[in-house]
Amino acid sequence: GWLLPLLQFPMKLDYLQISRYRGTTEGGDLEWIKKPALEIRDQSVLIVDDIFDEGVTIAEIHRYCMQQGAADIKTAVLVEKNSNRKVVDVTVDYVGLHVPDRYVFGFGMDYQHYWRNASGIYALKEQ
């Protein structure tokens, strides 16, 4: 809830849900849970996501927006992992924080459905 008040331009807001982590700490197959309801043809779209890890999820959302005829697509993430595991050639336009390649949670991101409400961003201990 801290980002939207900072965006000082007229906008329509929609929500989608797509996941690779359904209760795990490793990404699996993509699952569309909810697709956007608003018409995005000929619109500028800002995709906002919590984390950019391998790039698979944002690439799929970007592909979907292009398929729907979006005029312009930008991406913003709260966290981008510094890793060599990127599996797609996608770049993020706006990044809040770069973190090491570890599983992070808090500030809206969960660990096994817990800790979304943590007031900071934390990493699991390395094993």
Short mmCIF file of N, CA and C in Angstrom, two decimals:
data_model
loop_
_atom_site.label_atom_id
_atom_site.label_comp_id
_atom_site.label_asym_id
_atom_site.label_seq_id
_atom_site.Cartn_x
_atom_site.Cartn_y
_atom_site.Cartn_z
N GLY A 1 0.79 -1.20 0.00
CA GLY A 1 0.00 0.00 0.00
C GLY A 1 0.83 1.26 0.00
N TRP A 2 2.14 1.19 -0.18
CA TRP A 2 2.96 2.40 -0.14
C TRP A 2 3.27 2.94 -1.52
N LEU A 3 3.12 2.16 -2.55
CA LEU A 3 3.51 2.58 -3.90
C LEU A 3 2.47 3.47 -4.57
N LEU A 4 1.23 3.06 -4.59
CA LEU A 4 0.21 3.76 -5.37
C LEU A 4 0.06 5.24 -5.02
N PRO A 5 0.11 5.65 -3.76
CA PRO A 5 0.00 7.08 -3.47
C PRO A 5 1.14 7.91 -4.08
N LEU A 6 2.25 7.27 -4.40
CA LEU A 6 3.39 7.98 -4.99
C LEU A 6 3.25 8.17 -6.49
N LEU A 7 2.35 7.44 -7.13
CA LEU A 7 2.16 7.55 -8.58
C LEU A 7 1.15 8.66 -8.84
N GLN A 8 1.65 9.81 -9.27
CA GLN A 8 0.84 11.01 -9.40
C GLN A 8 0.33 11.22 -10.82
N PHE A 9 -0.43 10.26 -11.32
CA PHE A 9 -1.05 10.38 -12.63
C PHE A 9 -2.33 9.57 -12.62
N PRO A 10 -3.28 9.91 -13.50
CA PRO A 10 -4.53 9.15 -13.54
C PRO A 10 -4.26 7.71 -13.98
N MET A 11 -4.93 6.77 -13.34
CA MET A 11 -4.70 5.37 -13.69
C MET A 11 -5.92 4.53 -13.38
N LYS A 12 -6.01 3.44 -14.09
CA LYS A 12 -6.94 2.37 -13.74
C LYS A 12 -6.08 1.27 -13.13
N LEU A 13 -6.62 0.60 -12.15
CA LEU A 13 -5.87 -0.44 -11.46
C LEU A 13 -6.59 -1.77 -11.60
N ASP A 14 -5.84 -2.79 -11.97
CA ASP A 14 -6.38 -4.13 -12.04
C ASP A 14 -5.43 -5.07 -11.32
N TYR A 15 -5.85 -6.28 -11.18
CA TYR A 15 -5.12 -7.27 -10.41
C TYR A 15 -5.07 -8.57 -11.19
N LEU A 16 -3.93 -9.24 -11.11
CA LEU A 16 -3.84 -10.58 -11.67
C LEU A 16 -3.08 -11.43 -10.66
N GLN A 17 -3.23 -12.72 -10.81
CA GLN A 17 -2.48 -13.62 -9.95
C GLN A 17 -1.97 -14.78 -10.78
N ILE A 18 -0.66 -14.91 -10.75
CA ILE A 18 0.03 -15.99 -11.45
C ILE A 18 1.15 -16.43 -10.52
N SER A 19 1.38 -17.71 -10.40
CA SER A 19 2.35 -18.15 -9.41
C SER A 19 3.15 -19.34 -9.90
N ARG A 20 4.38 -19.41 -9.38
CA ARG A 20 5.24 -20.58 -9.59
C ARG A 20 5.62 -21.21 -8.27
N TYR A 21 5.24 -20.60 -7.16
CA TYR A 21 5.77 -21.00 -5.86
C TYR A 21 4.75 -21.62 -4.93
N ARG A 22 3.58 -21.93 -5.32
CA ARG A 22 2.48 -22.45 -4.53
C ARG A 22 2.90 -23.25 -3.30
N GLY A 23 3.35 -22.55 -2.24
CA GLY A 23 3.70 -23.21 -0.99
C GLY A 23 5.10 -23.78 -0.95
N THR A 24 5.93 -23.49 -1.94
CA THR A 24 7.30 -24.01 -1.96
C THR A 24 8.28 -22.85 -2.03
N THR A 25 9.56 -23.14 -1.91
CA THR A 25 10.59 -22.11 -2.04
C THR A 25 11.31 -22.20 -3.38
N GLU A 26 10.88 -23.11 -4.24
CA GLU A 26 11.46 -23.24 -5.58
C GLU A 26 10.37 -23.11 -6.62
N GLY A 27 10.68 -22.39 -7.70
CA GLY A 27 9.69 -22.18 -8.75
C GLY A 27 9.36 -23.44 -9.50
N GLY A 28 8.09 -23.57 -9.87
CA GLY A 28 7.64 -24.72 -10.65
C GLY A 28 6.95 -24.22 -11.91
N ASP A 29 5.92 -24.93 -12.33
CA ASP A 29 5.17 -24.53 -13.51
C ASP A 29 4.31 -23.31 -13.19
N LEU A 30 4.13 -22.45 -14.19
CA LEU A 30 3.27 -21.28 -14.01
C LEU A 30 1.82 -21.69 -13.92
N GLU A 31 1.10 -21.04 -13.03
CA GLU A 31 -0.33 -21.28 -12.90
C GLU A 31 -1.05 -19.93 -12.86
N TRP A 32 -1.89 -19.68 -13.89
CA TRP A 32 -2.72 -18.48 -13.88
C TRP A 32 -3.88 -18.73 -12.93
N ILE A 33 -4.01 -17.90 -11.93
CA ILE A 33 -5.09 -18.02 -10.96
C ILE A 33 -6.18 -17.00 -11.28
N LYS A 34 -5.77 -15.78 -11.67
CA LYS A 34 -6.72 -14.75 -12.07
C LYS A 34 -6.09 -13.88 -13.14
N LYS A 35 -6.76 -13.75 -14.27
CA LYS A 35 -6.29 -12.86 -15.33
C LYS A 35 -6.94 -11.49 -15.15
N PRO A 36 -6.31 -10.42 -15.68
CA PRO A 36 -6.88 -9.07 -15.52
C PRO A 36 -8.27 -8.97 -16.16
N ALA A 37 -9.10 -8.14 -15.57
CA ALA A 37 -10.46 -7.94 -16.09
C ALA A 37 -10.55 -6.71 -17.00
N LEU A 38 -9.69 -5.72 -16.80
CA LEU A 38 -9.75 -4.49 -17.59
C LEU A 38 -9.22 -4.71 -19.00
N GLU A 39 -9.80 -4.00 -19.94
CA GLU A 39 -9.33 -3.99 -21.33
C GLU A 39 -8.02 -3.21 -21.38
N ILE A 40 -6.95 -3.80 -21.93
CA ILE A 40 -5.67 -3.09 -22.00
C ILE A 40 -5.24 -2.76 -23.42
N ARG A 41 -6.05 -3.10 -24.40
CA ARG A 41 -5.72 -2.77 -25.79
C ARG A 41 -5.49 -1.27 -25.93
N ASP A 42 -4.37 -0.90 -26.55
CA ASP A 42 -3.99 0.49 -26.81
C ASP A 42 -3.73 1.30 -25.53
N GLN A 43 -3.49 0.63 -24.42
CA GLN A 43 -3.22 1.31 -23.15
C GLN A 43 -1.75 1.13 -22.77
N SER A 44 -1.25 2.07 -21.97
CA SER A 44 0.07 1.91 -21.35
C SER A 44 -0.12 1.08 -20.09
N VAL A 45 0.71 0.07 -19.92
CA VAL A 45 0.56 -0.86 -18.81
C VAL A 45 1.83 -0.84 -17.96
N LEU A 46 1.65 -0.75 -16.66
CA LEU A 46 2.76 -0.90 -15.71
C LEU A 46 2.52 -2.18 -14.94
N ILE A 47 3.39 -3.16 -15.15
CA ILE A 47 3.32 -4.43 -14.41
C ILE A 47 4.13 -4.24 -13.13
N VAL A 48 3.49 -4.44 -11.99
CA VAL A 48 4.16 -4.31 -10.70
C VAL A 48 4.16 -5.69 -10.04
N ASP A 49 5.35 -6.15 -9.67
CA ASP A 49 5.48 -7.47 -9.05
C ASP A 49 6.35 -7.35 -7.81
N ASP A 50 6.26 -8.33 -6.95
CA ASP A 50 7.05 -8.28 -5.73
C ASP A 50 8.52 -8.61 -5.98
N ILE A 51 8.79 -9.64 -6.78
CA ILE A 51 10.18 -10.08 -6.92
C ILE A 51 10.48 -10.53 -8.34
N PHE A 52 11.67 -10.20 -8.80
CA PHE A 52 12.18 -10.67 -10.09
C PHE A 52 13.31 -11.64 -9.77
N ASP A 53 13.04 -12.92 -10.02
CA ASP A 53 13.99 -13.97 -9.69
C ASP A 53 14.60 -14.51 -10.98
N GLU A 54 13.94 -15.44 -11.62
CA GLU A 54 14.42 -15.99 -12.89
C GLU A 54 13.83 -15.27 -14.09
N GLY A 55 12.76 -14.53 -13.90
CA GLY A 55 12.15 -13.78 -14.98
C GLY A 55 10.99 -14.46 -15.67
N VAL A 56 10.69 -15.69 -15.29
CA VAL A 56 9.66 -16.47 -15.97
C VAL A 56 8.28 -15.83 -15.80
N THR A 57 7.94 -15.43 -14.59
CA THR A 57 6.61 -14.88 -14.33
C THR A 57 6.39 -13.56 -15.06
N ILE A 58 7.34 -12.63 -14.93
CA ILE A 58 7.18 -11.34 -15.60
C ILE A 58 7.17 -11.52 -17.11
N ALA A 59 7.96 -12.44 -17.63
CA ALA A 59 7.95 -12.69 -19.08
C ALA A 59 6.57 -13.15 -19.54
N GLU A 60 5.93 -14.02 -18.76
CA GLU A 60 4.59 -14.50 -19.12
C GLU A 60 3.56 -13.38 -19.04
N ILE A 61 3.63 -12.54 -18.01
CA ILE A 61 2.69 -11.42 -17.89
C ILE A 61 2.91 -10.44 -19.03
N HIS A 62 4.16 -10.15 -19.36
CA HIS A 62 4.50 -9.26 -20.48
C HIS A 62 3.94 -9.82 -21.79
N ARG A 63 4.14 -11.12 -22.01
CA ARG A 63 3.62 -11.77 -23.21
C ARG A 63 2.10 -11.64 -23.28
N TYR A 64 1.43 -11.86 -22.17
CA TYR A 64 -0.03 -11.75 -22.11
C TYR A 64 -0.47 -10.33 -22.47
N CYS A 65 0.18 -9.33 -21.90
CA CYS A 65 -0.17 -7.93 -22.18
C CYS A 65 0.04 -7.58 -23.65
N MET A 66 1.13 -8.06 -24.24
CA MET A 66 1.36 -7.83 -25.67
C MET A 66 0.28 -8.50 -26.49
N GLN A 67 -0.07 -9.73 -26.13
CA GLN A 67 -1.10 -10.48 -26.83
C GLN A 67 -2.44 -9.75 -26.77
N GLN A 68 -2.69 -9.06 -25.67
CA GLN A 68 -3.94 -8.32 -25.49
C GLN A 68 -3.91 -6.95 -26.16
N GLY A 69 -2.77 -6.58 -26.76
CA GLY A 69 -2.68 -5.35 -27.53
C GLY A 69 -2.28 -4.11 -26.77
N ALA A 70 -1.58 -4.26 -25.64
CA ALA A 70 -1.11 -3.09 -24.89
C ALA A 70 -0.21 -2.23 -25.77
N ALA A 71 -0.35 -0.91 -25.66
CA ALA A 71 0.45 0.01 -26.48
C ALA A 71 1.88 0.11 -25.97
N ASP A 72 2.05 0.07 -24.67
CA ASP A 72 3.36 0.24 -24.05
C ASP A 72 3.35 -0.54 -22.74
N ILE A 73 4.44 -1.24 -22.44
CA ILE A 73 4.51 -2.05 -21.22
C ILE A 73 5.80 -1.73 -20.49
N LYS A 74 5.68 -1.37 -19.23
CA LYS A 74 6.83 -1.16 -18.34
C LYS A 74 6.68 -2.12 -17.16
N THR A 75 7.81 -2.44 -16.53
CA THR A 75 7.78 -3.35 -15.39
C THR A 75 8.47 -2.71 -14.19
N ALA A 76 7.92 -2.98 -13.01
CA ALA A 76 8.51 -2.51 -11.76
C ALA A 76 8.44 -3.64 -10.75
N VAL A 77 9.52 -3.81 -9.99
CA VAL A 77 9.53 -4.84 -8.95
C VAL A 77 10.07 -4.24 -7.66
N LEU A 78 9.59 -4.77 -6.55
CA LEU A 78 10.11 -4.37 -5.25
C LEU A 78 11.54 -4.87 -5.09
N VAL A 79 11.78 -6.15 -5.46
CA VAL A 79 13.07 -6.79 -5.25
C VAL A 79 13.52 -7.50 -6.52
N GLU A 80 14.79 -7.32 -6.87
CA GLU A 80 15.40 -8.11 -7.94
C GLU A 80 16.58 -8.88 -7.35
N LYS A 81 16.58 -10.19 -7.58
CA LYS A 81 17.69 -11.02 -7.09
C LYS A 81 18.89 -10.90 -8.02
N ASN A 82 20.06 -10.77 -7.42
CA ASN A 82 21.31 -10.78 -8.17
C ASN A 82 21.71 -12.24 -8.37
N SER A 83 21.41 -12.77 -9.54
CA SER A 83 21.73 -14.17 -9.79
C SER A 83 22.04 -14.39 -11.26
N ASN A 84 22.63 -15.52 -11.53
CA ASN A 84 22.91 -15.92 -12.91
C ASN A 84 21.88 -16.93 -13.39
N ARG A 85 20.77 -17.05 -12.66
CA ARG A 85 19.76 -18.05 -12.99
C ARG A 85 18.64 -17.50 -13.87
N LYS A 86 18.79 -16.32 -14.41
CA LYS A 86 17.75 -15.76 -15.27
C LYS A 86 17.57 -16.69 -16.46
N VAL A 87 16.34 -17.12 -16.68
CA VAL A 87 16.09 -18.09 -17.75
C VAL A 87 15.47 -17.45 -18.98
N VAL A 88 15.13 -16.19 -18.88
CA VAL A 88 14.57 -15.50 -20.02
C VAL A 88 15.26 -14.16 -20.17
N ASP A 89 15.24 -13.63 -21.37
CA ASP A 89 15.87 -12.35 -21.65
C ASP A 89 14.87 -11.23 -21.41
N VAL A 90 14.68 -10.90 -20.14
CA VAL A 90 13.75 -9.85 -19.74
C VAL A 90 14.48 -8.91 -18.80
N THR A 91 14.27 -7.63 -18.98
CA THR A 91 14.82 -6.66 -18.03
C THR A 91 13.67 -5.93 -17.36
N VAL A 92 13.93 -5.47 -16.16
CA VAL A 92 12.94 -4.73 -15.39
C VAL A 92 13.25 -3.25 -15.52
N ASP A 93 12.21 -2.44 -15.71
CA ASP A 93 12.41 -1.00 -15.88
C ASP A 93 12.68 -0.27 -14.56
N TYR A 94 12.02 -0.69 -13.49
CA TYR A 94 12.15 -0.02 -12.19
C TYR A 94 12.34 -1.07 -11.09
N VAL A 95 13.42 -0.92 -10.31
CA VAL A 95 13.73 -1.87 -9.23
C VAL A 95 13.86 -1.11 -7.92
N GLY A 96 13.18 -1.60 -6.88
CA GLY A 96 13.29 -0.97 -5.57
C GLY A 96 14.55 -1.37 -4.83
N LEU A 97 14.90 -2.66 -4.87
CA LEU A 97 16.00 -3.18 -4.07
C LEU A 97 16.62 -4.38 -4.76
N HIS A 98 17.95 -4.42 -4.81
CA HIS A 98 18.67 -5.60 -5.31
C HIS A 98 19.11 -6.42 -4.09
N VAL A 99 18.91 -7.74 -4.16
CA VAL A 99 19.28 -8.62 -3.04
C VAL A 99 20.10 -9.79 -3.55
N PRO A 100 20.87 -10.44 -2.65
CA PRO A 100 21.60 -11.65 -3.04
C PRO A 100 20.62 -12.75 -3.45
N ASP A 101 21.15 -13.77 -4.09
CA ASP A 101 20.33 -14.88 -4.58
C ASP A 101 19.97 -15.83 -3.44
N ARG A 102 19.03 -15.37 -2.59
CA ARG A 102 18.53 -16.18 -1.47
C ARG A 102 17.02 -16.02 -1.43
N TYR A 103 16.35 -16.94 -0.76
CA TYR A 103 14.89 -16.84 -0.64
C TYR A 103 14.57 -15.72 0.34
N VAL A 104 13.83 -14.71 -0.12
CA VAL A 104 13.48 -13.57 0.73
C VAL A 104 11.98 -13.55 0.99
N PHE A 105 11.62 -12.95 2.11
CA PHE A 105 10.22 -12.87 2.51
C PHE A 105 10.01 -11.61 3.34
N GLY A 106 8.74 -11.29 3.57
CA GLY A 106 8.37 -10.11 4.34
C GLY A 106 7.93 -8.99 3.42
N PHE A 107 7.30 -7.98 3.98
CA PHE A 107 6.83 -6.80 3.26
C PHE A 107 5.96 -7.20 2.06
N GLY A 108 5.09 -8.19 2.28
CA GLY A 108 4.17 -8.67 1.25
C GLY A 108 4.56 -10.00 0.62
N MET A 109 5.81 -10.40 0.77
CA MET A 109 6.26 -11.69 0.21
C MET A 109 6.21 -12.73 1.32
N ASP A 110 5.80 -13.96 0.97
CA ASP A 110 5.62 -14.95 2.02
C ASP A 110 6.71 -16.02 2.02
N TYR A 111 6.78 -16.72 3.15
CA TYR A 111 7.55 -17.95 3.26
C TYR A 111 6.56 -19.01 3.73
N GLN A 112 6.20 -19.93 2.85
CA GLN A 112 5.24 -20.99 3.12
C GLN A 112 3.94 -20.43 3.72
N HIS A 113 3.46 -19.36 3.10
CA HIS A 113 2.21 -18.67 3.46
C HIS A 113 2.30 -17.86 4.75
N TYR A 114 3.45 -17.74 5.35
CA TYR A 114 3.65 -16.93 6.55
C TYR A 114 4.52 -15.72 6.23
N TRP A 115 4.52 -14.77 7.11
CA TRP A 115 5.44 -13.64 7.17
C TRP A 115 5.23 -12.57 6.11
N ARG A 116 4.12 -12.58 5.39
CA ARG A 116 3.84 -11.47 4.48
C ARG A 116 3.76 -10.15 5.26
N ASN A 117 3.35 -10.24 6.51
CA ASN A 117 3.15 -9.05 7.33
C ASN A 117 4.43 -8.55 8.01
N ALA A 118 5.55 -9.20 7.79
CA ALA A 118 6.81 -8.72 8.38
C ALA A 118 7.11 -7.33 7.83
N SER A 119 7.56 -6.44 8.70
CA SER A 119 7.74 -5.04 8.31
C SER A 119 9.00 -4.78 7.51
N GLY A 120 9.85 -5.78 7.35
CA GLY A 120 11.06 -5.65 6.55
C GLY A 120 11.18 -6.81 5.59
N ILE A 121 12.28 -6.85 4.86
CA ILE A 121 12.56 -7.95 3.93
C ILE A 121 13.71 -8.76 4.52
N TYR A 122 13.47 -10.06 4.65
CA TYR A 122 14.42 -10.96 5.31
C TYR A 122 14.75 -12.13 4.39
N ALA A 123 15.90 -12.76 4.63
CA ALA A 123 16.32 -13.91 3.84
C ALA A 123 16.42 -15.14 4.74
N LEU A 124 16.09 -16.30 4.17
CA LEU A 124 16.30 -17.56 4.90
C LEU A 124 17.80 -17.77 5.09
N LYS A 125 18.14 -18.45 6.17
CA LYS A 125 19.55 -18.78 6.40
C LYS A 125 20.02 -19.69 5.29
N GLU A 126 21.27 -19.50 4.89
CA GLU A 126 21.85 -20.38 3.88
C GLU A 126 22.11 -21.74 4.52
N GLN A 127 21.90 -22.81 3.74
CA GLN A 127 22.09 -24.15 4.29
C GLN A 127 23.40 -24.73 3.86
#
